Amino acid sequence: MQGQRVLLRVDFNVPLSDGKIVDDSRIRAAVPTIKALLDGGASVVIMSHLGRPDGRVVDGLRLRPAAERLTQLIRVNVPTTGDALGVGTDDAVRRLRPGELLLLENVRFHAGEERNDPAFAERLASYGDVFVNDAFGAAHRAHASTVGVAAYLPSYVGLLMEQEVEALSNLLDKPARPFAAIVGGGKVSGKVAVLEALIKKVDLLILGGGVANTFLVASGRSVGKSLYESKMVDDARRILKLAQDRGVRVLLPVDGVVAKEVTRGTEFKVVSTDKLPASWHMVDLGPASITAIREALAPIKTILWNGPLGVFEIPSFAVATRELAKVAAEKADDGATVVVGGGDSIAALKQLGIAEKMTHLSTGGGASLEFLEGRDLPGLAVVPTAGSPYETLPIVYVAPVKPGSKPAPKRAPAKPKPAIKPSTLDDEGDEESGDLA
Ligand code: ADP
Ligand code: MG
């Protein structure tokens, strides 16, 4: 590392409210790699996106708050550039000394980022001698700063990326059994693929949140005004059938908290899920369901949890999520492996102050889900895995266009690798900057 200029992609896509960072988990998660590089005598040019500026400069999505937070965490000044590119940035990069770092402004202010434009990628790549991708939360995106730059620079993964891949692949490859998945959150769409993949791995599937509502409809109940997706009912039915064929137990809520409106201070009551009233919304699981979950989890040795069990943003409807969080923490204390993914789920754990008890908190929303589905993450696929402990993973290895060399200045830019198409899934990870606002 000594004397190298490292172009480091991190995921500083943190939730903001009034310009303040609501949850700095993703910044903290990047610290080990940043420190290792600085301590090793590298100078570090950090890139990240924040939110969805769609190729335009949006002042509310500047990375300065992230730089300030990072400065506090590593106690080294982290200057930001006013633009990811430009003469000022070129100059600031050129002046960096070993052990110094800077943060490029939000790469998504340039339309070339999400388009994975080769010219934009080549300009970014000119800021480093090597590329390190530590942005697990953005690894499911084939963008210029996650994938494009790897065509021009020798590429590596960072420590966070390594930790995430290890934790999630252990879960899939050799979970201690019995293995339970708990899936909640708002919508089934976007989780169908992961549910299907998980059914093939787990012994128990526990459903909650709006996701459970769609499954309740699929199993013949009516859910009144509750959030559910009519288009996903067939998929839910198929997943239930798959579970039945494989002998996987599925736990659907037997009771729920229904509310007149999905707001604070509204009227609410507990009812059986067989008799959900037509003009109410189911917003949380009821006490009988919570007891059933607690009992079902008693023998479980491995837990994967994604998605809150209710509308946890409203304290009255956070009961099941809170109870599950406590059970999960107890299980982890007893030696079970507990992996939690999803911005909202982790936010719920942080609110309770028990996030640290879990075995692993995945910083990737959409990326974690796609990894668990067994899909290739473009941000991992561009990094050679031969010789690494993960070379047996289902990662497509795409040879760098010009391995080990920087692009010759005057030649036409190397063709970006066409093998990797941008993902079409809704970006779970990105949503999070708005989720908690
Ligand atoms: P994560 O970010 O952990 O992956 P999701 O984004 O999938 O979780 O889901 C979180 C959202 O789901 C929260 O905003 C929460 O209010 C919502 N939600 C949970 N249960 C319900 C429900 N019963 N009805 C409506 N929304 C729900
Ligand atoms: Mg979310």
mmCIF file of C-alpha atoms in Angstrom, residues 9-354:
data_model
loop_
_atom_site.group_PDB
_atom_site.id
_atom_site.type_symbol
_atom_site.label_atom_id
_atom_site.label_comp_id
_atom_site.label_asym_id
_atom_site.label_seq_id
_atom_site.Cartn_x
_atom_site.Cartn_y
_atom_site.Cartn_z
ATOM 1 C CA ARG A 9 -15.619 3.071 -3.191
ATOM 2 C CA VAL A 10 -17.620 3.087 0.031
ATOM 3 C CA ASP A 11 -21.327 3.194 0.741
ATOM 4 C CA PHE A 12 -21.996 6.434 2.608
ATOM 5 C CA ASN A 13 -25.628 6.391 1.504
ATOM 6 C CA VAL A 14 -26.878 7.154 4.989
ATOM 7 C CA PRO A 15 -30.354 8.237 6.066
ATOM 8 C CA LEU A 16 -30.517 12.012 6.543
ATOM 9 C CA SER A 17 -33.084 14.168 8.268
ATOM 10 C CA ASP A 18 -32.774 17.958 8.052
ATOM 11 C CA GLY A 19 -29.198 17.545 6.839
ATOM 12 C CA LYS A 20 -28.277 15.430 9.871
ATOM 13 C CA ILE A 21 -27.235 11.793 9.721
ATOM 14 C CA VAL A 22 -29.862 9.630 11.391
ATOM 15 C CA ASP A 23 -27.840 6.410 11.346
ATOM 16 C CA ASP A 24 -24.095 6.338 10.744
ATOM 17 C CA SER A 25 -23.737 2.514 10.605
ATOM 18 C CA ARG A 26 -22.529 2.547 7.032
ATOM 19 C CA ILE A 27 -19.841 5.135 7.753
ATOM 20 C CA ARG A 28 -18.645 3.212 10.795
ATOM 21 C CA ALA A 29 -18.595 0.021 8.743
ATOM 22 C CA ALA A 30 -16.152 1.586 6.264
ATOM 23 C CA VAL A 31 -13.684 2.718 8.930
ATOM 24 C CA PRO A 32 -11.592 -0.482 9.208
ATOM 25 C CA THR A 33 -10.700 -0.403 5.515
ATOM 26 C CA ILE A 34 -10.005 3.335 5.515
ATOM 27 C CA LYS A 35 -7.768 3.016 8.570
ATOM 28 C CA ALA A 36 -5.932 0.003 7.171
ATOM 29 C CA LEU A 37 -5.168 1.902 3.976
ATOM 30 C CA LEU A 38 -4.024 5.075 5.738
ATOM 31 C CA ASP A 39 -1.945 3.124 8.263
ATOM 32 C CA GLY A 40 -0.395 1.207 5.397
ATOM 33 C CA GLY A 41 0.887 4.459 3.920
ATOM 34 C CA ALA A 42 -1.601 4.847 1.087
ATOM 35 C CA SER A 43 -3.373 8.049 0.165
ATOM 36 C CA VAL A 44 -7.071 7.460 -0.226
ATOM 37 C CA VAL A 45 -9.565 9.010 -2.632
ATOM 38 C CA ILE A 46 -13.009 8.005 -1.425
ATOM 39 C CA MET A 47 -16.078 7.825 -3.647
ATOM 40 C CA SER A 48 -19.710 7.325 -2.628
ATOM 41 C CA HIS A 49 -23.211 8.112 -3.723
ATOM 42 C CA LEU A 50 -25.948 9.522 -1.536
ATOM 43 C CA GLY A 51 -29.624 9.238 -2.405
ATOM 44 C CA ARG A 52 -30.963 9.638 -5.897
ATOM 45 C CA PRO A 53 -29.968 12.972 -7.397
ATOM 46 C CA ASP A 54 -30.410 11.454 -10.876
ATOM 47 C CA GLY A 55 -27.392 13.036 -12.489
ATOM 48 C CA ARG A 56 -27.956 16.553 -11.166
ATOM 49 C CA VAL A 57 -26.429 18.512 -8.317
ATOM 50 C CA VAL A 58 -28.789 18.424 -5.339
ATOM 51 C CA ASP A 59 -27.481 20.478 -2.425
ATOM 52 C CA GLY A 60 -29.346 18.359 0.147
ATOM 53 C CA LEU A 61 -27.441 15.297 -1.079
ATOM 54 C CA ARG A 62 -23.908 16.602 -0.698
ATOM 55 C CA LEU A 63 -21.527 14.346 1.192
ATOM 56 C CA ARG A 64 -20.219 16.969 3.619
ATOM 57 C CA PRO A 65 -22.179 15.559 6.618
ATOM 58 C CA ALA A 66 -20.658 12.138 5.910
ATOM 59 C CA ALA A 67 -17.180 13.665 5.716
ATOM 60 C CA GLU A 68 -17.708 15.396 9.063
ATOM 61 C CA ARG A 69 -18.894 12.170 10.645
ATOM 62 C CA LEU A 70 -15.914 10.276 9.242
ATOM 63 C CA THR A 71 -13.564 12.977 10.510
ATOM 64 C CA GLN A 72 -14.943 12.432 14.031
ATOM 65 C CA LEU A 73 -14.635 8.660 13.738
ATOM 66 C CA ILE A 74 -11.064 8.444 12.452
ATOM 67 C CA ARG A 75 -9.763 11.717 13.890
ATOM 68 C CA VAL A 76 -8.212 12.660 10.590
ATOM 69 C CA ASN A 77 -9.501 15.616 8.613
ATOM 70 C CA VAL A 78 -11.598 14.469 5.651
ATOM 71 C CA PRO A 79 -11.879 17.238 3.058
ATOM 72 C CA THR A 80 -14.579 16.980 0.394
ATOM 73 C CA THR A 81 -14.348 18.197 -3.179
ATOM 74 C CA GLY A 82 -17.108 20.376 -4.617
ATOM 75 C CA ASP A 83 -17.476 17.988 -7.537
ATOM 76 C CA ALA A 84 -16.421 14.381 -8.125
ATOM 77 C CA LEU A 85 -14.470 15.582 -11.194
ATOM 78 C CA GLY A 86 -12.951 18.822 -12.368
ATOM 79 C CA VAL A 87 -9.691 20.741 -12.221
ATOM 80 C CA GLY A 88 -10.064 21.549 -8.529
ATOM 81 C CA THR A 89 -10.530 17.868 -7.770
ATOM 82 C CA ASP A 90 -7.644 16.853 -10.057
ATOM 83 C CA ASP A 91 -5.472 19.262 -8.138
ATOM 84 C CA ALA A 92 -6.608 18.138 -4.682
ATOM 85 C CA VAL A 93 -5.978 14.509 -5.628
ATOM 86 C CA ARG A 94 -2.525 15.313 -6.991
ATOM 87 C CA ARG A 95 -1.567 17.058 -3.737
ATOM 88 C CA LEU A 96 -2.544 14.114 -1.493
ATOM 89 C CA ARG A 97 0.342 12.744 0.575
ATOM 90 C CA PRO A 98 0.614 9.207 1.974
ATOM 91 C CA GLY A 99 -1.679 8.884 4.988
ATOM 92 C CA GLU A 100 -4.041 11.590 3.684
ATOM 93 C CA LEU A 101 -7.509 11.174 2.273
ATOM 94 C CA LEU A 102 -10.296 13.085 0.620
ATOM 95 C CA LEU A 103 -13.909 12.404 -0.223
ATOM 96 C CA LEU A 104 -15.134 13.108 -3.729
ATOM 97 C CA GLU A 105 -18.536 14.779 -3.943
ATOM 98 C CA ASN A 106 -21.573 12.522 -4.582
ATOM 99 C CA VAL A 107 -20.777 10.553 -7.744
ATOM 100 C CA ARG A 108 -24.460 10.441 -8.677
ATOM 101 C CA PHE A 109 -24.386 14.184 -9.386
ATOM 102 C CA HIS A 110 -22.974 12.975 -12.719
ATOM 103 C CA ALA A 111 -25.326 11.149 -15.080
ATOM 104 C CA GLY A 112 -22.394 8.976 -16.137
ATOM 105 C CA GLU A 113 -22.342 7.237 -12.763
ATOM 106 C CA GLU A 114 -25.557 5.245 -13.001
ATOM 107 C CA ARG A 115 -25.125 4.791 -16.760
ATOM 108 C CA ASN A 116 -21.691 3.288 -16.085
ATOM 109 C CA ASP A 117 -20.338 5.632 -18.723
ATOM 110 C CA PRO A 118 -16.797 4.544 -19.684
ATOM 111 C CA ALA A 119 -15.520 8.117 -20.056
ATOM 112 C CA PHE A 120 -16.767 9.008 -16.565
ATOM 113 C CA ALA A 121 -15.308 5.802 -15.139
ATOM 114 C CA GLU A 122 -11.970 6.491 -16.791
ATOM 115 C CA ARG A 123 -11.836 9.995 -15.288
ATOM 116 C CA LEU A 124 -12.579 8.569 -11.824
ATOM 117 C CA ALA A 125 -10.007 5.848 -12.372
ATOM 118 C CA SER A 126 -7.373 8.502 -13.108
ATOM 119 C CA TYR A 127 -7.539 9.385 -9.386
ATOM 120 C CA GLY A 128 -6.062 6.058 -8.250
ATOM 121 C CA ASP A 129 -3.339 3.530 -8.823
ATOM 122 C CA VAL A 130 -5.582 0.763 -7.563
ATOM 123 C CA PHE A 131 -9.312 0.385 -6.940
ATOM 124 C CA VAL A 132 -10.759 -0.997 -3.720
ATOM 125 C CA ASN A 133 -14.474 -1.665 -3.574
ATOM 126 C CA ASP A 134 -15.819 -1.710 -0.032
ATOM 127 C CA ALA A 135 -19.354 -0.606 -0.893
ATOM 128 C CA PHE A 136 -21.292 -3.769 -0.171
ATOM 129 C CA GLY A 137 -24.539 -1.780 -0.051
ATOM 130 C CA ALA A 138 -23.982 -0.714 -3.657
ATOM 131 C CA ALA A 139 -22.474 -3.976 -4.914
ATOM 132 C CA HIS A 140 -25.692 -4.911 -6.722
ATOM 133 C CA ARG A 141 -25.302 -1.864 -8.956
ATOM 134 C CA ALA A 142 -23.190 -1.896 -12.105
ATOM 135 C CA HIS A 143 -22.294 1.786 -11.974
ATOM 136 C CA ALA A 144 -19.154 3.670 -12.970
ATOM 137 C CA SER A 145 -17.743 3.909 -9.432
ATOM 138 C CA THR A 146 -18.578 0.322 -8.450
ATOM 139 C CA VAL A 147 -17.829 -1.545 -11.678
ATOM 140 C CA GLY A 148 -16.682 0.798 -14.437
ATOM 141 C CA VAL A 149 -13.429 1.877 -12.778
ATOM 142 C CA ALA A 150 -12.370 -1.761 -12.420
ATOM 143 C CA ALA A 151 -11.797 -1.818 -16.181
ATOM 144 C CA TYR A 152 -8.915 0.619 -15.704
ATOM 145 C CA LEU A 153 -7.316 -0.330 -12.400
ATOM 146 C CA PRO A 154 -6.195 -3.441 -10.542
ATOM 147 C CA SER A 155 -9.129 -4.121 -8.251
ATOM 148 C CA TYR A 156 -9.622 -5.458 -4.751
ATOM 149 C CA VAL A 157 -12.422 -5.803 -2.233
ATOM 150 C CA GLY A 158 -12.256 -4.079 1.143
ATOM 151 C CA LEU A 159 -12.630 -5.516 4.620
ATOM 152 C CA LEU A 160 -16.330 -4.747 4.928
ATOM 153 C CA MET A 161 -17.061 -6.427 1.621
ATOM 154 C CA GLU A 162 -15.106 -9.438 2.806
ATOM 155 C CA GLN A 163 -16.928 -9.560 6.118
ATOM 156 C CA GLU A 164 -20.335 -9.287 4.465
ATOM 157 C CA VAL A 165 -19.598 -11.986 1.930
ATOM 158 C CA GLU A 166 -18.270 -14.262 4.629
ATOM 159 C CA ALA A 167 -21.235 -13.775 6.962
ATOM 160 C CA LEU A 168 -23.856 -14.176 4.263
ATOM 161 C CA SER A 169 -22.203 -17.112 2.551
ATOM 162 C CA ASN A 170 -21.746 -18.952 5.838
ATOM 163 C CA LEU A 171 -25.447 -18.505 6.335
ATOM 164 C CA LEU A 172 -26.256 -20.063 2.993
ATOM 165 C CA ASP A 173 -23.573 -22.724 2.885
ATOM 166 C CA LYS A 174 -23.354 -24.149 6.379
ATOM 167 C CA PRO A 175 -25.979 -22.794 8.765
ATOM 168 C CA ALA A 176 -26.295 -24.496 12.125
ATOM 169 C CA ARG A 177 -29.738 -26.098 12.111
ATOM 170 C CA PRO A 178 -32.551 -25.566 12.636
ATOM 171 C CA PHE A 179 -32.340 -22.423 10.511
ATOM 172 C CA ALA A 180 -35.158 -19.836 10.529
ATOM 173 C CA ALA A 181 -35.769 -16.868 8.265
ATOM 174 C CA ILE A 182 -37.962 -14.053 9.468
ATOM 175 C CA VAL A 183 -39.231 -11.826 6.696
ATOM 176 C CA GLY A 184 -41.263 -8.702 7.339
ATOM 177 C CA GLY A 185 -41.332 -5.195 5.948
ATOM 178 C CA GLY A 186 -43.747 -3.497 3.653
ATOM 179 C CA LYS A 187 -43.872 -5.364 0.410
ATOM 180 C CA VAL A 188 -43.517 -8.846 -1.032
ATOM 181 C CA SER A 189 -42.444 -7.549 -4.437
ATOM 182 C CA GLY A 190 -38.678 -7.321 -4.320
ATOM 183 C CA LYS A 191 -38.596 -10.126 -1.762
ATOM 184 C CA VAL A 192 -40.176 -12.905 -3.827
ATOM 185 C CA ALA A 193 -36.855 -14.094 -5.194
ATOM 186 C CA VAL A 194 -35.193 -14.129 -1.813
ATOM 187 C CA LEU A 195 -38.189 -15.908 -0.264
ATOM 188 C CA GLU A 196 -37.983 -18.550 -2.952
ATOM 189 C CA ALA A 197 -34.263 -18.987 -2.404
ATOM 190 C CA LEU A 198 -34.677 -19.129 1.364
ATOM 191 C CA ILE A 199 -37.401 -21.773 1.237
ATOM 192 C CA LYS A 200 -34.741 -24.072 -0.169
ATOM 193 C CA LYS A 201 -32.434 -23.365 2.771
ATOM 194 C CA VAL A 202 -34.472 -22.872 5.924
ATOM 195 C CA ASP A 203 -36.427 -25.120 8.264
ATOM 196 C CA LEU A 204 -38.809 -22.390 9.395
ATOM 197 C CA LEU A 205 -40.133 -19.260 7.727
ATOM 198 C CA ILE A 206 -41.762 -16.600 9.890
ATOM 199 C CA LEU A 207 -43.710 -13.862 8.131
ATOM 200 C CA GLY A 208 -44.724 -10.468 9.446
ATOM 201 C CA GLY A 209 -45.424 -6.909 8.374
ATOM 202 C CA GLY A 210 -47.122 -6.075 5.120
ATOM 203 C CA VAL A 211 -45.446 -9.151 3.627
ATOM 204 C CA ALA A 212 -47.535 -11.371 5.902
ATOM 205 C CA ASN A 213 -50.712 -9.588 4.794
ATOM 206 C CA THR A 214 -50.190 -10.699 1.205
ATOM 207 C CA PHE A 215 -49.606 -14.255 2.426
ATOM 208 C CA LEU A 216 -52.760 -14.081 4.548
ATOM 209 C CA VAL A 217 -54.709 -13.205 1.402
ATOM 210 C CA ALA A 218 -52.970 -16.059 -0.433
ATOM 211 C CA SER A 219 -54.169 -18.418 2.270
ATOM 212 C CA GLY A 220 -57.778 -17.301 1.930
ATOM 213 C CA ARG A 221 -58.167 -14.511 4.515
ATOM 214 C CA SER A 222 -59.275 -10.988 3.799
ATOM 215 C CA VAL A 223 -57.138 -8.223 5.247
ATOM 216 C CA GLY A 224 -59.426 -5.204 5.064
ATOM 217 C CA LYS A 225 -57.579 -1.992 4.317
ATOM 218 C CA SER A 226 -54.177 -3.435 5.280
ATOM 219 C CA LEU A 227 -51.221 -2.950 2.993
ATOM 220 C CA TYR A 228 -51.023 -5.945 0.674
ATOM 221 C CA GLU A 229 -50.158 -6.531 -2.957
ATOM 222 C CA SER A 230 -52.873 -8.145 -5.044
ATOM 223 C CA LYS A 231 -50.361 -8.747 -7.854
ATOM 224 C CA MET A 232 -48.186 -10.811 -5.543
ATOM 225 C CA VAL A 233 -50.864 -13.155 -4.210
ATOM 226 C CA ASP A 234 -50.099 -15.841 -6.800
ATOM 227 C CA ASP A 235 -46.411 -15.661 -5.969
ATOM 228 C CA ALA A 236 -47.223 -15.945 -2.279
ATOM 229 C CA ARG A 237 -49.368 -19.008 -3.006
ATOM 230 C CA ARG A 238 -46.529 -20.555 -4.988
ATOM 231 C CA ILE A 239 -44.085 -19.953 -2.139
ATOM 232 C CA LEU A 240 -46.503 -21.499 0.365
ATOM 233 C CA LYS A 241 -46.844 -24.551 -1.897
ATOM 234 C CA LEU A 242 -43.060 -24.782 -2.243
ATOM 235 C CA ALA A 243 -42.732 -24.687 1.532
ATOM 236 C CA GLN A 244 -45.336 -27.406 1.921
ATOM 237 C CA ASP A 245 -43.613 -29.642 -0.655
ATOM 238 C CA ARG A 246 -40.303 -29.230 1.129
ATOM 239 C CA GLY A 247 -41.663 -29.649 4.630
ATOM 240 C CA VAL A 248 -40.695 -26.118 5.631
ATOM 241 C CA ARG A 249 -42.863 -24.764 8.411
ATOM 242 C CA VAL A 250 -44.388 -21.344 7.665
ATOM 243 C CA LEU A 251 -45.596 -19.226 10.546
ATOM 244 C CA LEU A 252 -48.275 -16.723 9.561
ATOM 245 C CA PRO A 253 -49.685 -14.288 12.126
ATOM 246 C CA VAL A 254 -52.671 -15.657 14.037
ATOM 247 C CA ASP A 255 -53.592 -12.260 15.414
ATOM 248 C CA GLY A 256 -52.783 -8.677 14.654
ATOM 249 C CA VAL A 257 -53.092 -5.105 15.802
ATOM 250 C CA VAL A 258 -55.527 -3.280 13.567
ATOM 251 C CA ALA A 259 -55.730 0.502 13.406
ATOM 252 C CA LYS A 260 -58.308 2.930 12.015
ATOM 253 C CA GLU A 261 -55.525 4.840 10.287
ATOM 254 C CA VAL A 262 -51.800 4.264 9.908
ATOM 255 C CA THR A 263 -50.966 7.283 12.051
ATOM 256 C CA ARG A 264 -49.911 8.091 15.591
ATOM 257 C CA GLY A 265 -52.681 8.471 18.127
ATOM 258 C CA THR A 266 -55.238 6.539 16.094
ATOM 259 C CA GLU A 267 -57.665 3.980 17.556
ATOM 260 C CA PHE A 268 -56.384 0.384 17.517
ATOM 261 C CA LYS A 269 -57.244 -3.088 18.829
ATOM 262 C CA VAL A 270 -56.112 -6.714 18.666
ATOM 263 C CA VAL A 271 -58.104 -9.136 16.503
ATOM 264 C CA SER A 272 -57.702 -12.643 15.112
ATOM 265 C CA THR A 273 -56.345 -12.739 11.565
ATOM 266 C CA ASP A 274 -59.387 -14.902 10.694
ATOM 267 C CA LYS A 275 -61.628 -11.910 11.379
ATOM 268 C CA LEU A 276 -59.765 -8.851 10.165
ATOM 269 C CA PRO A 277 -62.304 -6.016 9.936
ATOM 270 C CA ALA A 278 -62.923 -4.584 6.465
ATOM 271 C CA SER A 279 -62.241 -0.924 7.245
ATOM 272 C CA TRP A 280 -59.130 -1.293 9.452
ATOM 273 C CA HIS A 281 -55.391 -1.642 8.722
ATOM 274 C CA MET A 282 -53.283 -4.412 10.200
ATOM 275 C CA VAL A 283 -50.187 -2.603 11.450
ATOM 276 C CA ASP A 284 -48.504 -5.019 13.858
ATOM 277 C CA LEU A 285 -48.603 -8.622 15.003
ATOM 278 C CA GLY A 286 -50.705 -9.430 18.044
ATOM 279 C CA PRO A 287 -49.629 -11.032 21.358
ATOM 280 C CA ALA A 288 -50.563 -14.599 20.360
ATOM 281 C CA SER A 289 -48.413 -14.322 17.228
ATOM 282 C CA ILE A 290 -45.506 -12.971 19.252
ATOM 283 C CA THR A 291 -45.788 -15.906 21.673
ATOM 284 C CA ALA A 292 -45.909 -18.316 18.742
ATOM 285 C CA ILE A 293 -42.771 -16.764 17.267
ATOM 286 C CA ARG A 294 -40.954 -16.954 20.578
ATOM 287 C CA GLU A 295 -41.856 -20.663 20.908
ATOM 288 C CA ALA A 296 -40.973 -21.478 17.321
ATOM 289 C CA LEU A 297 -37.566 -19.842 17.717
ATOM 290 C CA ALA A 298 -36.702 -21.757 20.911
ATOM 291 C CA PRO A 299 -34.812 -24.616 19.190
ATOM 292 C CA ILE A 300 -33.471 -22.448 16.351
ATOM 293 C CA LYS A 301 -29.695 -22.154 15.945
ATOM 294 C CA THR A 302 -29.476 -19.765 13.003
ATOM 295 C CA ILE A 303 -31.696 -16.743 12.350
ATOM 296 C CA LEU A 304 -31.827 -14.496 9.339
ATOM 297 C CA TRP A 305 -34.088 -11.499 9.843
ATOM 298 C CA ASN A 306 -35.098 -8.959 7.226
ATOM 299 C CA GLY A 307 -37.911 -6.464 7.613
ATOM 300 C CA PRO A 308 -39.778 -5.137 10.655
ATOM 301 C CA LEU A 309 -42.903 -7.011 11.774
ATOM 302 C CA GLY A 310 -45.064 -3.895 11.894
ATOM 303 C CA VAL A 311 -45.160 -0.172 11.258
ATOM 304 C CA PHE A 312 -42.393 0.257 13.822
ATOM 305 C CA GLU A 313 -41.950 3.976 13.099
ATOM 306 C CA ILE A 314 -45.099 4.480 15.188
ATOM 307 C CA PRO A 315 -44.223 3.361 18.726
ATOM 308 C CA SER A 316 -47.623 1.729 19.429
ATOM 309 C CA PHE A 317 -47.105 -0.507 16.403
ATOM 310 C CA ALA A 318 -43.494 -1.413 17.148
ATOM 311 C CA VAL A 319 -44.333 -4.011 19.799
ATOM 312 C CA ALA A 320 -43.787 -7.185 17.745
ATOM 313 C CA THR A 321 -40.605 -5.823 16.152
ATOM 314 C CA ARG A 322 -39.312 -4.878 19.587
ATOM 315 C CA GLU A 323 -40.182 -8.262 21.081
ATOM 316 C CA LEU A 324 -38.560 -10.097 18.200
ATOM 317 C CA ALA A 325 -35.456 -7.953 18.582
ATOM 318 C CA LYS A 326 -35.269 -8.967 22.246
ATOM 319 C CA VAL A 327 -35.706 -12.644 21.414
ATOM 320 C CA ALA A 328 -33.055 -12.373 18.702
ATOM 321 C CA ALA A 329 -30.643 -10.748 21.162
ATOM 322 C CA GLU A 330 -31.297 -13.527 23.705
ATOM 323 C CA LYS A 331 -30.713 -16.144 21.019
ATOM 324 C CA ALA A 332 -27.442 -14.508 20.015
ATOM 325 C CA ASP A 333 -26.401 -14.439 23.681
ATOM 326 C CA ASP A 334 -27.137 -18.170 23.837
ATOM 327 C CA GLY A 335 -24.797 -18.813 20.934
ATOM 328 C CA ALA A 336 -27.157 -18.792 17.975
ATOM 329 C CA THR A 337 -26.043 -17.042 14.793
ATOM 330 C CA VAL A 338 -28.276 -14.037 14.204
ATOM 331 C CA VAL A 339 -27.896 -12.073 10.998
ATOM 332 C CA VAL A 340 -30.038 -9.007 10.412
ATOM 333 C CA GLY A 341 -30.302 -7.217 7.084
ATOM 334 C CA GLY A 342 -32.277 -4.215 5.929
ATOM 335 C CA GLY A 343 -32.024 -0.549 6.819
ATOM 336 C CA ASP A 344 -35.306 -0.389 8.684
ATOM 337 C CA SER A 345 -34.730 -3.586 10.625
ATOM 338 C CA ILE A 346 -31.333 -2.345 11.764
ATOM 339 C CA ALA A 347 -32.797 1.069 12.606
ATOM 340 C CA ALA A 348 -35.311 -0.719 14.840
ATOM 341 C CA LEU A 349 -32.500 -2.586 16.622
ATOM 342 C CA LYS A 350 -30.534 0.623 17.087
ATOM 343 C CA GLN A 351 -33.556 2.306 18.640
ATOM 344 C CA LEU A 352 -33.537 -0.466 21.217
ATOM 345 C CA GLY A 353 -29.793 -0.231 21.735
ATOM 346 C CA ILE A 354 -29.279 -3.956 21.131
#
